[in-house]
Amino acid sequence: MADKSRGVSFDADALAAANEEPTLTLAGYVYHGRLLSAPEWFLWRDRALALYARATSAPATVPEAEELALYQAFFKDVFPRRRFRFWAPDPVPVLMAQPLGLVREAYQRFFLLQARANGVTGPQPLTPPSPRPIDVGPSSSAPTLPVATATA
């Protein structure tokens, strides 16, 4: 119990409520991911920054497969395969089978959620992830988001 007479207190419940967990609704299942630790997240940030630096300096040098590999590895870290729910399919292959725009949107939302949970803020305010889970439903009904493509 904190000594309130000295002005020092810590509300663990408020901190837990502020750090929402990554949640993904996919093909009728709800998956609860994990928040990455600061060292884990900074490794992902560095990988993403390196890839995007290459993409902005010379867009034709970063193949789409390399971008998708980054997304897939990140999703596997956030949504690890659970041993106790063996009947539930692994969400990562199902998510990666969605249209590219939707995969990018999911990556951006979960990446920003992880950044916010690790207390990282940029020079511009970050748009927080949607308070609702991302629901992609069956792959045939998944919306196709507009995606800007670089032309060589």
Coordinates of N, CA and C in Angstrom, one line a residue, residues 89-144:
P89 N -7.1 -22.0 -35.1 CA -6.0 -21.9 -36.1 C -5.1 -20.7 -35.8
D90 N -3.9 -20.9 -36.3 CA -2.9 -19.8 -36.1 C -3.4 -18.6 -36.9
P91 N -3.5 -17.4 -36.3 CA -4.0 -16.3 -37.0 C -3.1 -15.7 -38.0
V92 N -1.8 -15.9 -37.9 CA -0.9 -15.2 -38.8 C -1.0 -15.6 -40.2
P93 N -1.1 -16.9 -40.6 CA -1.3 -17.3 -42.0 C -2.6 -16.8 -42.6
V94 N -3.6 -16.8 -41.7 CA -4.9 -16.3 -42.2 C -4.9 -14.8 -42.4
L95 N -4.3 -14.1 -41.6 CA -4.2 -12.6 -41.7 C -3.3 -12.3 -42.9
M96 N -2.2 -13.0 -43.1 CA -1.3 -12.8 -44.3 C -2.0 -13.1 -45.6
A97 N -3.0 -13.9 -45.6 CA -3.8 -14.2 -46.8 C -4.7 -13.2 -47.2
Q98 N -4.9 -12.2 -46.4 CA -5.9 -11.1 -46.7 C -5.2 -10.1 -47.7
P99 N -6.0 -9.2 -48.3 CA -5.5 -8.2 -49.3 C -4.4 -7.4 -48.6
L100 N -3.4 -7.0 -49.4 CA -2.2 -6.3 -48.9 C -2.6 -5.1 -48.1
G101 N -3.6 -4.3 -48.6 CA -4.0 -3.1 -47.9 C -4.5 -3.4 -46.5
L102 N -5.2 -4.5 -46.3 CA -5.7 -4.8 -45.0 C -4.5 -5.3 -44.1
V103 N -3.6 -6.0 -44.6 CA -2.4 -6.5 -43.9 C -1.6 -5.3 -43.4
R104 N -1.4 -4.3 -44.3 CA -0.7 -3.1 -43.9 C -1.4 -2.3 -42.8
E105 N -2.7 -2.2 -42.9 CA -3.5 -1.5 -41.9 C -3.4 -2.2 -40.6
A106 N -3.5 -3.5 -40.6 CA -3.3 -4.2 -39.3 C -2.0 -4.0 -38.7
Y107 N -0.9 -4.1 -39.5 CA 0.4 -3.9 -39.1 C 0.6 -2.5 -38.5
Q108 N 0.1 -1.5 -39.1 CA 0.2 -0.1 -38.6 C -0.5 0.1 -37.3
R109 N -1.7 -0.5 -37.2 CA -2.5 -0.3 -35.9 C -1.8 -1.0 -34.8
F110 N -1.3 -2.3 -35.0 CA -0.7 -3.0 -33.9 C 0.7 -2.4 -33.6
F111 N 1.4 -1.9 -34.6 CA 2.7 -1.3 -34.4 C 2.5 0.0 -33.5
L112 N 1.5 0.8 -33.8 CA 1.3 2.0 -33.0 C 0.8 1.7 -31.6
L113 N 0.0 0.6 -31.5 CA -0.4 0.2 -30.2 C 0.8 -0.2 -29.3
Q114 N 1.7 -0.9 -30.0 CA 2.9 -1.3 -29.2 C 3.8 -0.1 -28.9
A115 N 3.9 0.9 -29.8 CA 4.6 2.1 -29.5 C 4.0 2.8 -28.3
R116 N 2.7 3.0 -28.4 CA 2.0 3.7 -27.3 C 2.2 3.0 -25.9
A117 N 2.2 1.6 -26.0 CA 2.3 0.9 -24.7 C 3.7 1.0 -24.2
N118 N 4.7 1.2 -25.1 CA 6.1 1.4 -24.6 C 6.4 2.9 -24.4
G119 N 5.5 3.8 -24.4 CA 5.7 5.2 -24.1 C 6.4 6.0 -25.1
V120 N 6.4 5.5 -26.4 CA 7.1 6.2 -27.5 C 6.1 7.1 -28.1
T121 N 6.5 8.4 -28.2 CA 5.7 9.3 -29.0 C 6.6 10.0 -30.0
G122 N 6.1 10.4 -31.1 CA 6.8 11.0 -32.1 C 6.6 12.5 -32.0
P123 N 7.3 13.2 -33.0 CA 7.1 14.7 -33.0 C 5.7 15.1 -33.3
Q124 N 5.0 14.2 -34.0 CA 3.5 14.5 -34.3 C 2.7 13.5 -33.5
P125 N 1.5 13.9 -33.1 CA 0.7 13.0 -32.3 C 0.4 11.8 -33.2
L126 N 0.5 10.6 -32.5 CA 0.2 9.3 -33.2 C -1.3 9.1 -33.2
T127 N -1.9 8.6 -34.3 CA -3.3 8.3 -34.3 C -3.4 7.0 -33.5
P128 N -4.2 6.9 -32.5 CA -4.3 5.7 -31.7 C -5.1 4.7 -32.5
P129 N -4.8 3.4 -32.2 CA -5.5 2.3 -32.9 C -7.0 2.4 -32.5
S130 N -7.8 1.9 -33.4 CA -9.2 1.8 -33.2 C -9.5 1.1 -31.9
P131 N -10.5 1.6 -31.1 CA -10.8 0.9 -29.8 C -11.5 -0.4 -30.1
R132 N -12.0 -0.7 -31.3 CA -12.6 -1.9 -31.6 C -11.6 -2.9 -32.2
P133 N -11.8 -4.2 -32.0 CA -10.9 -5.1 -32.7 C -11.0 -5.0 -34.2
I134 N -9.9 -5.4 -34.9 CA -10.0 -5.5 -36.3 C -10.7 -6.7 -36.7
D135 N -11.8 -6.6 -37.4 CA -12.6 -7.8 -37.8 C -12.5 -7.9 -39.3
V136 N -11.7 -8.9 -39.8 CA -11.6 -9.1 -41.2 C -12.5 -10.2 -41.8
G137 N -13.2 -10.9 -40.9 CA -14.2 -11.9 -41.4 C -13.5 -12.9 -42.3
P138 N -14.4 -13.6 -43.1 CA -13.8 -14.5 -44.1 C -13.1 -13.7 -45.2
S139 N -12.0 -14.4 -45.8 CA -11.2 -13.7 -46.7 C -11.9 -13.2 -47.9
S140 N -13.0 -13.8 -48.3 CA -13.8 -13.4 -49.5 C -14.5 -12.1 -49.2
S141 N -14.8 -11.8 -48.0 CA -15.6 -10.6 -47.7 C -14.7 -9.4 -47.1
A142 N -13.4 -9.7 -47.1 CA -12.5 -8.7 -46.5 C -12.4 -7.5 -47.5
P143 N -12.5 -6.3 -46.9 CA -12.5 -5.1 -47.7 C -11.1 -4.9 -48.3
T144 N -11.1 -4.3 -49.4 CA -9.8 -4.0 -50.1 C -9.6 -2.5 -49.8

